[in-house]
mmCIF file of C-alpha atoms in Angstrom:
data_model
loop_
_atom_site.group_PDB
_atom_site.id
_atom_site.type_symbol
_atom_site.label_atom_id
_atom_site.label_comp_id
_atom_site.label_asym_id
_atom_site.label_seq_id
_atom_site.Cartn_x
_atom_site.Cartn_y
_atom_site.Cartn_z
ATOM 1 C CA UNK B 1288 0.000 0.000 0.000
ATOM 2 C CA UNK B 1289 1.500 3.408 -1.046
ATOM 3 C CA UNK B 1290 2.224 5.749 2.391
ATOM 4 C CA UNK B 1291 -1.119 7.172 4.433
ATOM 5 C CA UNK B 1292 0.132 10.612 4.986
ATOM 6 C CA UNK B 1293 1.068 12.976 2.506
ATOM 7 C CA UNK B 1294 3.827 14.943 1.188
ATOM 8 C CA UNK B 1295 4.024 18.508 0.648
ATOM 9 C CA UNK B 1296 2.002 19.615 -2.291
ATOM 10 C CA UNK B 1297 5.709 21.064 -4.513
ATOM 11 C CA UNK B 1298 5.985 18.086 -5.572
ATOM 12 C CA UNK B 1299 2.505 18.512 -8.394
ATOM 13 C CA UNK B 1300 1.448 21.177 -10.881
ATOM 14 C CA UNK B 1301 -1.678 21.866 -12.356
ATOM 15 C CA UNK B 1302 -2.230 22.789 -16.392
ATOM 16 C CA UNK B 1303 -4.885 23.782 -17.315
ATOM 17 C CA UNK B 1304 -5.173 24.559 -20.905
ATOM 18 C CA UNK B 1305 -8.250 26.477 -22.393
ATOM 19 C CA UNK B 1306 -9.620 28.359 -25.134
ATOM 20 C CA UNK B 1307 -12.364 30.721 -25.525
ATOM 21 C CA UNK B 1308 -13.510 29.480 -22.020
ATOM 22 C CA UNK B 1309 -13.280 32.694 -20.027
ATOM 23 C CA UNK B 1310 -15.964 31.891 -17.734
ATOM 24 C CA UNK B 1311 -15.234 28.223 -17.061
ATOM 25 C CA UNK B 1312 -11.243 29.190 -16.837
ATOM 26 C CA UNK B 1313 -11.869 31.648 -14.070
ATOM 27 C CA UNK B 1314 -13.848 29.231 -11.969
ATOM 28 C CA UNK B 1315 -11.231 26.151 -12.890
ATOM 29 C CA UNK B 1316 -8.310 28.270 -11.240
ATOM 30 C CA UNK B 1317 -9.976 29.841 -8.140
ATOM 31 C CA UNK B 1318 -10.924 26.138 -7.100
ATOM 32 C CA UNK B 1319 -7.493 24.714 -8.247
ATOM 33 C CA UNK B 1320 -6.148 27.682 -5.969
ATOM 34 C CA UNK B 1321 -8.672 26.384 -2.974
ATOM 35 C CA UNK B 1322 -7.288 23.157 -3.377
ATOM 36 C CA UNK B 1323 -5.925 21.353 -0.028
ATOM 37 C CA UNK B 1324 -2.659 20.629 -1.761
ATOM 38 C CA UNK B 1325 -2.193 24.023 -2.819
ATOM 39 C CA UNK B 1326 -0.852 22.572 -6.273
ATOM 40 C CA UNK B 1327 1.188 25.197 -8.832
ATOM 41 C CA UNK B 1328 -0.849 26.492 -11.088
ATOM 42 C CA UNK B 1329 0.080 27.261 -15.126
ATOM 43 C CA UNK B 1330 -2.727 28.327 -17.539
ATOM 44 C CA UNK B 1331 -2.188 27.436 -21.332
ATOM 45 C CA UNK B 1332 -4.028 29.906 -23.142
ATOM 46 C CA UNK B 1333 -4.354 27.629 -26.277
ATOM 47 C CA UNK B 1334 -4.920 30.366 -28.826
ATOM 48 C CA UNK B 1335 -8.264 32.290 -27.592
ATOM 49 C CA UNK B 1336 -10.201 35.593 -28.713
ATOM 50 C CA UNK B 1337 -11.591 36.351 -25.094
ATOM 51 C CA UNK B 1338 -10.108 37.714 -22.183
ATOM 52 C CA UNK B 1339 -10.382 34.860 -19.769
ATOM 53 C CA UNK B 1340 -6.748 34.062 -19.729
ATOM 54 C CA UNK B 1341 -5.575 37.245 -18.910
ATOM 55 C CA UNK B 1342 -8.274 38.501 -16.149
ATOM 56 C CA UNK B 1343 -7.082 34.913 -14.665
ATOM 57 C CA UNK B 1344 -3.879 36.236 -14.112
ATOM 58 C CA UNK B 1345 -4.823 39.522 -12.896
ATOM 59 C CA UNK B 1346 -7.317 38.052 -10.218
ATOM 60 C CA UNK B 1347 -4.608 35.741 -9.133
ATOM 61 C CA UNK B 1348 -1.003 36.362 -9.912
ATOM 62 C CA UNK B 1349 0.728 33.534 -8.702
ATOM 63 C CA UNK B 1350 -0.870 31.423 -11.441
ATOM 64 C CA UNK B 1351 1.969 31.453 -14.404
ATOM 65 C CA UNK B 1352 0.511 32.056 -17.727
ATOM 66 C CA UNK B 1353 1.118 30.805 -21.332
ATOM 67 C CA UNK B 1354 -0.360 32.849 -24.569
ATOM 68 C CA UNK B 1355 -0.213 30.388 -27.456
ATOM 69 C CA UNK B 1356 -0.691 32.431 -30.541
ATOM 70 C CA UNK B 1357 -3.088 29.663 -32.411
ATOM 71 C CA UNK B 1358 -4.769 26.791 -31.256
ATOM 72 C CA UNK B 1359 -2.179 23.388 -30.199
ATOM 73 C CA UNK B 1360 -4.513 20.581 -29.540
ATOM 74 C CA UNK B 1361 -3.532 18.571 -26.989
ATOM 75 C CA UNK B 1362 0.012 19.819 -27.790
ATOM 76 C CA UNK B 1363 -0.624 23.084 -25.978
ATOM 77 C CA UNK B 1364 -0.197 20.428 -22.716
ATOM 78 C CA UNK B 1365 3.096 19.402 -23.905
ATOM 79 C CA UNK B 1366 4.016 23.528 -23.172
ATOM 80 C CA UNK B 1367 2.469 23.531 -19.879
ATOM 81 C CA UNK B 1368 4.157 20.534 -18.745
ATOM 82 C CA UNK B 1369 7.474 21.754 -20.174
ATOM 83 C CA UNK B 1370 7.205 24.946 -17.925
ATOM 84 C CA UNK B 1371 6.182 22.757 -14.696
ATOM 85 C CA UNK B 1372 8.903 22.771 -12.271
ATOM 86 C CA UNK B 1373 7.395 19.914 -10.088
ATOM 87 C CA UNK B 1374 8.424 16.126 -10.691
ATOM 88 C CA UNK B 1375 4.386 14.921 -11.412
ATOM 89 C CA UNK B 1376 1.746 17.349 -13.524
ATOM 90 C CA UNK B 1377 -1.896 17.047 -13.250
ATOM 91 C CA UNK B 1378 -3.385 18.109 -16.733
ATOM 92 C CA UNK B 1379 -7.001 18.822 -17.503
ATOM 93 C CA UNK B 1380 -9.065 21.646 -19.336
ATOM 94 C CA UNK B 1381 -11.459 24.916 -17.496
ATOM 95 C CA UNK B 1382 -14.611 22.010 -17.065
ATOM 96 C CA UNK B 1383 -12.507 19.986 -14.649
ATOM 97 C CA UNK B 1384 -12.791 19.970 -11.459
ATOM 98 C CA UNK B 1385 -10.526 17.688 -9.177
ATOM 99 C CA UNK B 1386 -11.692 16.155 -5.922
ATOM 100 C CA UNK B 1387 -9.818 17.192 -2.614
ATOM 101 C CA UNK B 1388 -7.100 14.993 -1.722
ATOM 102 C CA UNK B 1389 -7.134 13.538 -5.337
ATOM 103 C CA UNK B 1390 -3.781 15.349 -6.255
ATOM 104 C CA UNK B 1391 -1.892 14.279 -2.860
ATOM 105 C CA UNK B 1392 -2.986 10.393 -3.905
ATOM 106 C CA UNK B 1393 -1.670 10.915 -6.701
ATOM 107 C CA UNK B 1394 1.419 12.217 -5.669
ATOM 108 C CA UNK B 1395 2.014 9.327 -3.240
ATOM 109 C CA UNK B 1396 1.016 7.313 -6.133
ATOM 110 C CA UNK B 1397 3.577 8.220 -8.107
ATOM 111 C CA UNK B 1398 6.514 8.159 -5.270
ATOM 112 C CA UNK B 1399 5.352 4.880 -4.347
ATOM 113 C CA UNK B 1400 5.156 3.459 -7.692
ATOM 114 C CA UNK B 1401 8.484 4.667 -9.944
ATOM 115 C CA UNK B 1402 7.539 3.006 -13.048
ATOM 116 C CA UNK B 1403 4.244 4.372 -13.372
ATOM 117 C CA UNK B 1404 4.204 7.144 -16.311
ATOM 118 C CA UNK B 1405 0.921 8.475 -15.619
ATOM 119 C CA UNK B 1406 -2.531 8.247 -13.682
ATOM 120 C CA UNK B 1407 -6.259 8.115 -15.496
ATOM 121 C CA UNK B 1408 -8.572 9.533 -13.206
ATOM 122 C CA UNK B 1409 -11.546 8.566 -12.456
ATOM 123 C CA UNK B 1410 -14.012 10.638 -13.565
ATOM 124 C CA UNK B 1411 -17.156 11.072 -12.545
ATOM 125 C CA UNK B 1412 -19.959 13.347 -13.972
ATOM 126 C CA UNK B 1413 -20.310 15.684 -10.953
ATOM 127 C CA UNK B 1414 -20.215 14.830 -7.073
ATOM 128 C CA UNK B 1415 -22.138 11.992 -6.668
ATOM 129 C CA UNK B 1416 -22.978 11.073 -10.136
ATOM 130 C CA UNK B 1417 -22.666 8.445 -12.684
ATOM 131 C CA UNK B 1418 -19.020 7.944 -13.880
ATOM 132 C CA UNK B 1419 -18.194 8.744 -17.228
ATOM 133 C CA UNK B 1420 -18.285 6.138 -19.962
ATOM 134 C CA UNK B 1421 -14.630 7.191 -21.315
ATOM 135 C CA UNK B 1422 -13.366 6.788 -18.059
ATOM 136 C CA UNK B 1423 -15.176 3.082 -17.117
ATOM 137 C CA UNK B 1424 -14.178 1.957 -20.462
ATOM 138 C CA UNK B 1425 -10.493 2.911 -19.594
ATOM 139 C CA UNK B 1426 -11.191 0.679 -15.670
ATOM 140 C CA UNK B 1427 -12.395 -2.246 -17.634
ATOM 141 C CA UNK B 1428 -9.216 -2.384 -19.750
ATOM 142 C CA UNK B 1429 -8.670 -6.402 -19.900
ATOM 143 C CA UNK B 1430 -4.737 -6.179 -18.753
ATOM 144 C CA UNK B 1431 -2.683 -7.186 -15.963
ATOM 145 C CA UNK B 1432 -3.118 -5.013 -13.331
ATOM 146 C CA UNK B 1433 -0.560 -7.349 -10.555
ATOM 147 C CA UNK B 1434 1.782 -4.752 -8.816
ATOM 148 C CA UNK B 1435 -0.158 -1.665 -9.987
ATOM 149 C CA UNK B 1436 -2.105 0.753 -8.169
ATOM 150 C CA UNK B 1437 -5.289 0.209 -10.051
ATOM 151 C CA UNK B 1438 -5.724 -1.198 -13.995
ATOM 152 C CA UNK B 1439 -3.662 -0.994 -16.750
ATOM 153 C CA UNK B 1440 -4.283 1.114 -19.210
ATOM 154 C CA UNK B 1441 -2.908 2.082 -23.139
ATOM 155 C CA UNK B 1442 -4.377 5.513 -23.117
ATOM 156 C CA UNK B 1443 -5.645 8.359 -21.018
ATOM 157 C CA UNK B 1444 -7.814 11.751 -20.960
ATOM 158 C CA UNK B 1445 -5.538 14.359 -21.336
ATOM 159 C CA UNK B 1446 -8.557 16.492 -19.378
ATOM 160 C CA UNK B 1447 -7.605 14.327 -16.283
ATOM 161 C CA UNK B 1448 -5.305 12.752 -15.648
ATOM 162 C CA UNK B 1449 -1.532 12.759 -13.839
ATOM 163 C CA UNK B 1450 1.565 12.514 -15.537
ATOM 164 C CA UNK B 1451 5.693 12.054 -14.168
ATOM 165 C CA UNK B 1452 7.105 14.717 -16.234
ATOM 166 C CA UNK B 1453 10.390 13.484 -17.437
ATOM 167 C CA UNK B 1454 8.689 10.222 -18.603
ATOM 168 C CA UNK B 1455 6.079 12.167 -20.891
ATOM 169 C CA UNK B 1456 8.334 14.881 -21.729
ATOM 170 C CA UNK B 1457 11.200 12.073 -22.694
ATOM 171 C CA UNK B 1458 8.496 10.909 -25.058
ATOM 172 C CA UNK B 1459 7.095 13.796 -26.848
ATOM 173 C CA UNK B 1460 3.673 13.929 -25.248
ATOM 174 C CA UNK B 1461 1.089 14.480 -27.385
ATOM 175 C CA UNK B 1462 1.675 14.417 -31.365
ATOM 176 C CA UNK B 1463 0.651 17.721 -32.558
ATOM 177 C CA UNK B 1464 -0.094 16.326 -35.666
ATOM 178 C CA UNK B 1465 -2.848 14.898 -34.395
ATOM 179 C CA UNK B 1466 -3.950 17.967 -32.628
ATOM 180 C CA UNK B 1467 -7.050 15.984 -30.803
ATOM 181 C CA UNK B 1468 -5.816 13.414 -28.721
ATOM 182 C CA UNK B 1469 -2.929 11.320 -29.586
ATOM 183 C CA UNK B 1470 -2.888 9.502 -26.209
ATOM 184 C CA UNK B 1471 -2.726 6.148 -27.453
ATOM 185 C CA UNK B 1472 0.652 6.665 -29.733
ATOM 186 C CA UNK B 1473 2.256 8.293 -26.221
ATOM 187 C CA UNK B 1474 1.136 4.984 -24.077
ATOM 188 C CA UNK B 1475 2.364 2.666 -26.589
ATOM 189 C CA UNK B 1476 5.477 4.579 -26.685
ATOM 190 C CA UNK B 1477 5.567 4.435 -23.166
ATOM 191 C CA UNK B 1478 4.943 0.573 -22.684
ATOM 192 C CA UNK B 1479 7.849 0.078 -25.203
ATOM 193 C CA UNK B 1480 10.250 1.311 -23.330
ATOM 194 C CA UNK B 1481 8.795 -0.042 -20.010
ATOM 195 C CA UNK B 1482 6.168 2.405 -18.595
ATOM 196 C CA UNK B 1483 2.888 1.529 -16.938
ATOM 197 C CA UNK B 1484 -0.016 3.648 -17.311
ATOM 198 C CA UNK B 1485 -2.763 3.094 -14.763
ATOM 199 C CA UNK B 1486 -6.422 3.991 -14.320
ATOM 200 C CA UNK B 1487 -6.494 5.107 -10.730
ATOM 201 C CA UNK B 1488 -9.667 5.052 -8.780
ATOM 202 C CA UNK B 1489 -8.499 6.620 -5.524
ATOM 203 C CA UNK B 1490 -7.842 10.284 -7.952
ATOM 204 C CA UNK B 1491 -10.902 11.222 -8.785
ATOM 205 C CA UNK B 1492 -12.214 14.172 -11.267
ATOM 206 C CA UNK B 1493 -15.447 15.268 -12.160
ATOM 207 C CA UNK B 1494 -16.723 16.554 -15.676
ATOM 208 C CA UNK B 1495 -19.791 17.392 -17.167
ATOM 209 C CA UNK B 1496 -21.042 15.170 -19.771
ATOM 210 C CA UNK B 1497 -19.961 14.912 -23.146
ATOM 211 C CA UNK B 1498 -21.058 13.579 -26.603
ATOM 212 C CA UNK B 1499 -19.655 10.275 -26.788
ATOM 213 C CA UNK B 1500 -19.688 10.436 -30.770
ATOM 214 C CA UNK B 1501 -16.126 10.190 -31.876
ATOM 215 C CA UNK B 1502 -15.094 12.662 -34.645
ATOM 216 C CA UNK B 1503 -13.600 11.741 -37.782
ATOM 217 C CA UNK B 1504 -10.203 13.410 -36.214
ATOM 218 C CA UNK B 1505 -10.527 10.766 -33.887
ATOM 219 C CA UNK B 1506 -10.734 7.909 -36.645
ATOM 220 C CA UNK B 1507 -8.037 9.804 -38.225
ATOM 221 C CA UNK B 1508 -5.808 9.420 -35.503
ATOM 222 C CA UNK B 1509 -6.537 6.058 -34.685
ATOM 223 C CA UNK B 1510 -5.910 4.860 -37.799
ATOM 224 C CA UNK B 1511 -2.504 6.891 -37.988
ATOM 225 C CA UNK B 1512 -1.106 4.875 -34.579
ATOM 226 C CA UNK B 1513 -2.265 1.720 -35.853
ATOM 227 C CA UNK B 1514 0.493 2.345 -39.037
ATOM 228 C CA UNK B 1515 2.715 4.742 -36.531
ATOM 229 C CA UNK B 1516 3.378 1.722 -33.891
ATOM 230 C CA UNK B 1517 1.613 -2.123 -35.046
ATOM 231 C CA UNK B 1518 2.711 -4.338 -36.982
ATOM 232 C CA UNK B 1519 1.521 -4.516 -40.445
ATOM 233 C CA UNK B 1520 -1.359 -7.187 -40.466
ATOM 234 C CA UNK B 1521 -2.741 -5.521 -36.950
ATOM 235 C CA UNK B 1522 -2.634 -1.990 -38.572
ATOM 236 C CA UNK B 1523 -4.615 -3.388 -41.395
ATOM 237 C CA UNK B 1524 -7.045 -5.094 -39.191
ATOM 238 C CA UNK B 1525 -7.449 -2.202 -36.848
ATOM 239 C CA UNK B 1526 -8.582 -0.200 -39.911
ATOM 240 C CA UNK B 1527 -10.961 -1.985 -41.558
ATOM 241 C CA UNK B 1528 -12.219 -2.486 -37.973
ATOM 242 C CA UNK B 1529 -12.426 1.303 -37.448
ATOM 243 C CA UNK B 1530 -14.160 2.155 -40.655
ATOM 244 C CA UNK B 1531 -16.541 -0.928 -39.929
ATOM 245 C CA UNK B 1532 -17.172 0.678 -36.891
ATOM 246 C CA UNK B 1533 -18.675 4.086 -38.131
ATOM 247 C CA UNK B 1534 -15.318 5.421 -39.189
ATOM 248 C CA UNK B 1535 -15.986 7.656 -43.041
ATOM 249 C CA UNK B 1536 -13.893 6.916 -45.959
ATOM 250 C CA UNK B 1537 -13.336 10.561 -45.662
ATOM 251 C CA UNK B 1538 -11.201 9.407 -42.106
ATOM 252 C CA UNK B 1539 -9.231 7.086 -44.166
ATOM 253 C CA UNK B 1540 -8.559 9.387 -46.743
ATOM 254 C CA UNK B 1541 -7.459 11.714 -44.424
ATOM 255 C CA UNK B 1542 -5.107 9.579 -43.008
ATOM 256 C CA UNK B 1543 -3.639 8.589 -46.358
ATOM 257 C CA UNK B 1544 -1.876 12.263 -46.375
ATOM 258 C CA UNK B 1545 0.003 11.453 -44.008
ATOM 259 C CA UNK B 1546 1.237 8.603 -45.310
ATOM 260 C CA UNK B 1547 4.992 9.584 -45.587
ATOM 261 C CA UNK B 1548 5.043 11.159 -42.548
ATOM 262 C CA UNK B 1549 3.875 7.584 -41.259
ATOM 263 C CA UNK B 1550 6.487 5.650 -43.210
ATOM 264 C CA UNK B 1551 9.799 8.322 -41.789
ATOM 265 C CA UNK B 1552 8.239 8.320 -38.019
ATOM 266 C CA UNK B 1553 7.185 4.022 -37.872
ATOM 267 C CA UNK B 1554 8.219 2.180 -35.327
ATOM 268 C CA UNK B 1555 6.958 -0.988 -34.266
ATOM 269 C CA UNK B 1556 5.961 -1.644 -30.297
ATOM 270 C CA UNK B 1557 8.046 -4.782 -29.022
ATOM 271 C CA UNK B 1558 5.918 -7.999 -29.165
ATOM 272 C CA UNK B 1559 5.000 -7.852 -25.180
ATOM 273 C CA UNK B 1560 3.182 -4.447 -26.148
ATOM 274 C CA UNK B 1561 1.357 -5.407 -29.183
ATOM 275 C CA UNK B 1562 0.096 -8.836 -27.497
ATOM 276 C CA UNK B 1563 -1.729 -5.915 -24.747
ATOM 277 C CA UNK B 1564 -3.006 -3.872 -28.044
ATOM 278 C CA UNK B 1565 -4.530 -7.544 -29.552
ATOM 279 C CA UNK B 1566 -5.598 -8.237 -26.281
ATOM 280 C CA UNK B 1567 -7.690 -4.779 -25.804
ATOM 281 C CA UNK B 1568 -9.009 -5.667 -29.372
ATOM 282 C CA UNK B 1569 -10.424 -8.835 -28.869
ATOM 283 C CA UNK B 1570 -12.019 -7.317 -26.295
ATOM 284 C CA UNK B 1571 -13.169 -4.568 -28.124
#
């Protein structure tokens, strides 16, 4: 069991990125700030037209701020994280909010556990409520879980969840290529070279609900880390099971313009990772 009593809160920072969020982005840092750990706080202003980013800062100057002059993705965590001067970073956007004490587990979490890359939240839909269907389907991941602080996972929520810095830093974070997501390329990255990335139930989050429609970004990007990262007869299974499964033409077309950009940047996960990635598609 990782320690009972917890560490002083320098050890985390808190990114949160937004965009055109003003409202939501105001609220997001005065509870981060109210926060029993008393986390660091860094907003990524991820290319907005309102004001929210800077009247942040002005209510509340020790927050550090970042302007990105056009929107990043999930890139514009990749900044955040590389300004953190704390060994773990919590990462989520202005509709988070994390539960007290969520941040210290985390922390301990991490200490106790040094091979751990990063933490999936739990996430519920508000205090009280129903969890949310991204984050069960992440808990009911079918892989070993023996030694580890909750399930394994290949993939994560960028909107929650905890990372150890120099392990998703050493990696490239997100690929800003794919500008949504890009969470599963990073975990299979991370499992090659010997990372675990765990759904965590004792850090909880809560979000309000979402459309659980995936874009045809996200069928894009799929596709791309299937060719990015499997072998060649699992890439072409994955993708006729993508497009099968609602994914356009237009998706795979998409992903076709990339092509030589997938060819100079393959590399194949080791044969202990991809038997994981079959596994989670069987199950799937």
């Amino acid at each position: 069991m990782p320690p009972s009593v917890s560490k002083p809160a320098s050890r985390l920072t808190l990114v949160i990125v937004a965009r055109d969020e003003a409202r939501a982005l105001l609220q997001a840092v005065g509870r981060a700030l109210a926060l029993p750990e008393r986390p660091a706080v860094i907003v990524v202003d991820n290319g907005s037209e309102d004001d929210g980013a800077r009247e942040a800062k002005e209510r509340h100057p020790q927050v550090k701020l970042v302007r990105l002059p056009f929107d990043m993705g999930a890139a514009a965590f990749n900044v955040g994280v590389e300004r953190a001067e704390t060994a773990y970073v919590a990462v989520c956007d202005a509709t988070t909010l994390w539960a007290e004490g969520s941040l210290a587990a985390a922390a301990d979490l991490l200490d106790f556990y040094p091979r751990v890359a990063a933490l999936a939240a739990r996430v519920l839909r508000a205090p009280g409520g129903t969890e949310d269907p991204g984050s069960a389907s992440l808990a009911k991941m079918p892989l070993r879980s023996r030694g580890l602080p909750g399930r394994e996972v290949l993939g994560l929520d960028p909107r929650a969840a905890v990372l150890r810095r120099a392990a998703f830093l050493e990696h490239g974070g997100f690929e800003p290529r794919f500008h949504r997501g890009g969470d599963a390329l990073l975990a299979y990255d991370l499992a090659a070279a010997g990372w675990s990335l765990v759904h965590a139930p004792a850090v909880v989050a809560y979000r309000p609900a979402s459309s659980s429609e995936a874009p045809q970004s996200s069928v894009r990007n799929e596709i791309l880390t299937a060719w990015l990262r499997r072998p060649l007869p699992a890439a072409l299974r994955r993708t006729f099971k993508v497009l099968a499964a609602g994914g356009s033409w237009s998706a795979l077309r998409d992903a076709l313009r990339d092509a030589r950009w997938v060819l100079r940047n393959r590399r194949v996960i080791p044969a202990q990772v991809e038997a994981r990635c079959r596994r989670l598609d069987a199950a799937a």
